[in-house]
Amino acid sequence: MTTVVSGLDDGQLARRIKPAAPAWIKVEDKGILSIHQQVISRNYRISLSTSDNRHFVLHIRNVQESDRGGYMCQINTSPMMSQVGYLDVLGEFDACTNGSSMTMYNHSSHFPLRGVGKKSEAAYTCSFLGPTTL
C-alpha cells in the first residue's frame, strides 16, 4: 500500500515524509538487534543496510545454528507495522555443489526469507511501502 497526497509534487512530498526508523528483533529471545541504523546487538556478524529509506536489510555473516528462528522488522508508523520471517539453517554449505545445498523458503508473502547453509550470509529485507507519516 502506498499513500499519496494530492496537490503535492514529488519534491514537496519527499521533504514532508518522516523517515521510517526500523527496529530488528530476534523473536525467540526478544533481543533487540538494531534500532534505525544502529546495531544494538554485540554480535559482530550482524550488519545493516538500507536503500531510499524504504528497504531495510539485516545481514548475518557466517550463519550458525543459533541464528535459526524468527526475525521481526518493526517500523515506527502509527499504528506500528511489523513483518516476521524465519531463517532455517540447513547445515554445512558445500561450495563444490555450486550452491545446491541452499534452498529457497517463503514463509510469509510479505517477508520472503531463504534457508541458508552455515558459513553463508543471510540477508533479511523489510520493504516499507507505506503508509507514510506527514
mmCIF file of C-alpha atoms in Angstrom:
data_model
loop_
_atom_site.group_PDB
_atom_site.id
_atom_site.type_symbol
_atom_site.label_atom_id
_atom_site.label_comp_id
_atom_site.label_asym_id
_atom_site.label_seq_id
_atom_site.Cartn_x
_atom_site.Cartn_y
_atom_site.Cartn_z
ATOM 1 C CA MET A 1 0.000 0.000 0.000
ATOM 2 C CA THR A 2 1.331 3.440 -0.897
ATOM 3 C CA THR A 3 -0.040 6.705 0.474
ATOM 4 C CA VAL A 4 -0.197 9.635 -1.931
ATOM 5 C CA VAL A 5 -1.022 13.231 -1.001
ATOM 6 C CA SER A 6 -2.924 15.143 -3.670
ATOM 7 C CA GLY A 7 -1.694 18.608 -4.565
ATOM 8 C CA LEU A 8 1.987 17.938 -3.835
ATOM 9 C CA ASP A 9 4.638 17.226 -6.413
ATOM 10 C CA ASP A 10 7.246 14.554 -5.736
ATOM 11 C CA GLY A 11 9.793 17.044 -4.380
ATOM 12 C CA GLN A 12 7.342 18.504 -1.877
ATOM 13 C CA LEU A 13 6.227 15.037 -0.819
ATOM 14 C CA ALA A 14 9.792 13.829 -0.278
ATOM 15 C CA ARG A 15 10.521 16.754 2.045
ATOM 16 C CA ARG A 16 7.384 16.119 4.111
ATOM 17 C CA ILE A 17 7.693 12.360 4.601
ATOM 18 C CA LYS A 18 9.004 11.483 8.046
ATOM 19 C CA PRO A 19 11.864 8.976 7.719
ATOM 20 C CA ALA A 20 10.978 5.491 8.891
ATOM 21 C CA ALA A 21 13.026 4.133 11.788
ATOM 22 C CA PRO A 22 13.062 0.339 11.687
ATOM 23 C CA ALA A 23 13.985 -1.931 14.575
ATOM 24 C CA TRP A 24 15.123 -5.539 14.130
ATOM 25 C CA ILE A 25 14.234 -8.032 16.882
ATOM 26 C CA LYS A 26 15.070 -11.729 17.296
ATOM 27 C CA VAL A 27 11.632 -13.211 18.000
ATOM 28 C CA GLU A 28 12.556 -16.147 20.267
ATOM 29 C CA ASP A 29 14.504 -14.205 22.891
ATOM 30 C CA LYS A 30 13.025 -10.747 22.172
ATOM 31 C CA GLY A 31 16.570 -9.452 21.755
ATOM 32 C CA ILE A 32 16.808 -6.061 20.047
ATOM 33 C CA LEU A 33 19.318 -6.346 17.211
ATOM 34 C CA SER A 34 19.117 -2.798 15.844
ATOM 35 C CA ILE A 35 17.266 0.484 16.052
ATOM 36 C CA HIS A 36 17.203 2.661 12.941
ATOM 37 C CA GLN A 37 20.745 2.429 11.507
ATOM 38 C CA GLN A 38 22.457 1.495 14.792
ATOM 39 C CA VAL A 39 23.314 -2.148 15.553
ATOM 40 C CA ILE A 40 22.493 -2.763 19.238
ATOM 41 C CA SER A 41 23.478 -6.432 19.380
ATOM 42 C CA ARG A 42 27.031 -7.283 20.440
ATOM 43 C CA ASN A 43 27.063 -9.907 17.692
ATOM 44 C CA TYR A 44 29.841 -8.797 15.308
ATOM 45 C CA ARG A 45 28.295 -10.876 12.492
ATOM 46 C CA ILE A 46 25.257 -8.569 12.225
ATOM 47 C CA SER A 47 25.206 -5.518 9.971
ATOM 48 C CA LEU A 48 22.588 -3.291 8.359
ATOM 49 C CA SER A 49 21.989 -1.666 5.022
ATOM 50 C CA THR A 50 19.185 0.446 3.629
ATOM 51 C CA SER A 51 18.159 1.961 0.337
ATOM 52 C CA ASP A 52 15.983 5.028 -0.137
ATOM 53 C CA ASN A 53 14.682 4.774 3.465
ATOM 54 C CA ARG A 54 12.167 2.132 2.395
ATOM 55 C CA HIS A 55 14.143 -1.128 2.166
ATOM 56 C CA PHE A 56 15.856 -2.181 5.388
ATOM 57 C CA VAL A 57 18.187 -5.167 5.283
ATOM 58 C CA LEU A 58 19.597 -7.129 8.228
ATOM 59 C CA HIS A 59 22.719 -9.119 7.275
ATOM 60 C CA ILE A 60 24.083 -12.058 9.275
ATOM 61 C CA ARG A 61 27.542 -13.260 8.237
ATOM 62 C CA ASN A 62 28.856 -16.746 8.958
ATOM 63 C CA VAL A 63 25.398 -18.131 9.754
ATOM 64 C CA GLN A 64 25.254 -20.502 12.734
ATOM 65 C CA GLU A 65 22.660 -22.935 14.091
ATOM 66 C CA SER A 66 21.854 -20.437 16.861
ATOM 67 C CA ASP A 67 20.704 -17.944 14.189
ATOM 68 C CA ARG A 68 17.767 -20.195 13.286
ATOM 69 C CA GLY A 69 14.397 -18.672 14.137
ATOM 70 C CA GLY A 70 12.184 -15.659 13.664
ATOM 71 C CA TYR A 71 13.266 -12.112 12.927
ATOM 72 C CA MET A 72 10.896 -9.162 13.182
ATOM 73 C CA CYS A 73 11.255 -5.807 11.472
ATOM 74 C CA GLN A 74 9.185 -3.079 13.160
ATOM 75 C CA ILE A 75 8.564 0.299 11.519
ATOM 76 C CA ASN A 76 7.680 3.342 13.646
ATOM 77 C CA THR A 77 4.404 4.211 11.953
ATOM 78 C CA SER A 78 1.096 4.841 13.678
ATOM 79 C CA PRO A 79 -0.079 2.166 14.098
ATOM 80 C CA MET A 80 3.235 0.291 14.222
ATOM 81 C CA MET A 81 3.883 -2.006 11.254
ATOM 82 C CA SER A 82 5.863 -5.224 11.501
ATOM 83 C CA GLN A 83 6.905 -8.210 9.428
ATOM 84 C CA VAL A 84 8.229 -11.527 10.724
ATOM 85 C CA GLY A 85 10.296 -14.009 8.768
ATOM 86 C CA TYR A 86 12.036 -17.243 9.716
ATOM 87 C CA LEU A 87 15.570 -18.361 8.961
ATOM 88 C CA ASP A 88 16.266 -22.084 8.650
ATOM 89 C CA VAL A 89 19.907 -23.202 8.817
ATOM 90 C CA LEU A 90 20.330 -26.261 6.611
ATOM 91 C CA GLY A 91 23.821 -27.449 7.583
ATOM 92 C CA GLU A 92 27.289 -27.069 6.131
ATOM 93 C CA PHE A 93 27.441 -25.226 2.817
ATOM 94 C CA ASP A 94 29.496 -27.083 0.227
ATOM 95 C CA ALA A 95 30.845 -24.708 -2.418
ATOM 96 C CA CYS A 96 31.596 -27.709 -4.668
ATOM 97 C CA THR A 97 27.872 -28.361 -5.078
ATOM 98 C CA ASN A 98 27.502 -24.943 -6.679
ATOM 99 C CA GLY A 99 25.039 -23.850 -4.023
ATOM 100 C CA SER A 100 22.687 -26.809 -4.357
ATOM 101 C CA SER A 101 22.529 -27.151 -0.566
ATOM 102 C CA MET A 102 20.798 -23.779 -0.401
ATOM 103 C CA THR A 103 17.022 -23.991 -0.503
ATOM 104 C CA MET A 104 14.614 -21.119 -1.030
ATOM 105 C CA TYR A 105 11.812 -20.728 1.507
ATOM 106 C CA ASN A 106 8.905 -18.313 1.524
ATOM 107 C CA HIS A 107 7.337 -18.377 4.978
ATOM 108 C CA SER A 108 5.378 -15.146 4.525
ATOM 109 C CA SER A 109 4.012 -13.435 1.454
ATOM 110 C CA HIS A 110 5.212 -10.117 2.903
ATOM 111 C CA PHE A 111 8.672 -11.177 4.007
ATOM 112 C CA PRO A 112 10.429 -13.792 1.862
ATOM 113 C CA LEU A 113 13.476 -15.329 3.502
ATOM 114 C CA ARG A 114 15.809 -18.065 2.447
ATOM 115 C CA GLY A 115 17.231 -21.061 4.169
ATOM 116 C CA VAL A 116 20.993 -20.865 4.086
ATOM 117 C CA GLY A 117 23.878 -23.182 4.800
ATOM 118 C CA LYS A 118 26.390 -22.496 7.554
ATOM 119 C CA LYS A 119 29.227 -20.193 6.530
ATOM 120 C CA SER A 120 26.829 -18.348 4.242
ATOM 121 C CA GLU A 121 25.356 -14.910 4.711
ATOM 122 C CA ALA A 122 21.684 -14.464 5.449
ATOM 123 C CA ALA A 123 20.006 -11.260 4.337
ATOM 124 C CA TYR A 124 16.571 -10.202 5.540
ATOM 125 C CA THR A 125 14.809 -7.455 3.639
ATOM 126 C CA CYS A 126 11.963 -5.482 5.137
ATOM 127 C CA SER A 127 10.325 -3.273 2.496
ATOM 128 C CA PHE A 128 8.324 -0.345 3.831
ATOM 129 C CA LEU A 129 5.860 0.814 1.181
ATOM 130 C CA GLY A 130 3.506 2.927 3.294
ATOM 131 C CA PRO A 131 1.589 4.437 4.788
ATOM 132 C CA THR A 132 3.881 7.414 5.190
ATOM 133 C CA THR A 133 3.683 9.890 8.052
ATOM 134 C CA LEU A 134 3.411 13.547 7.081
#
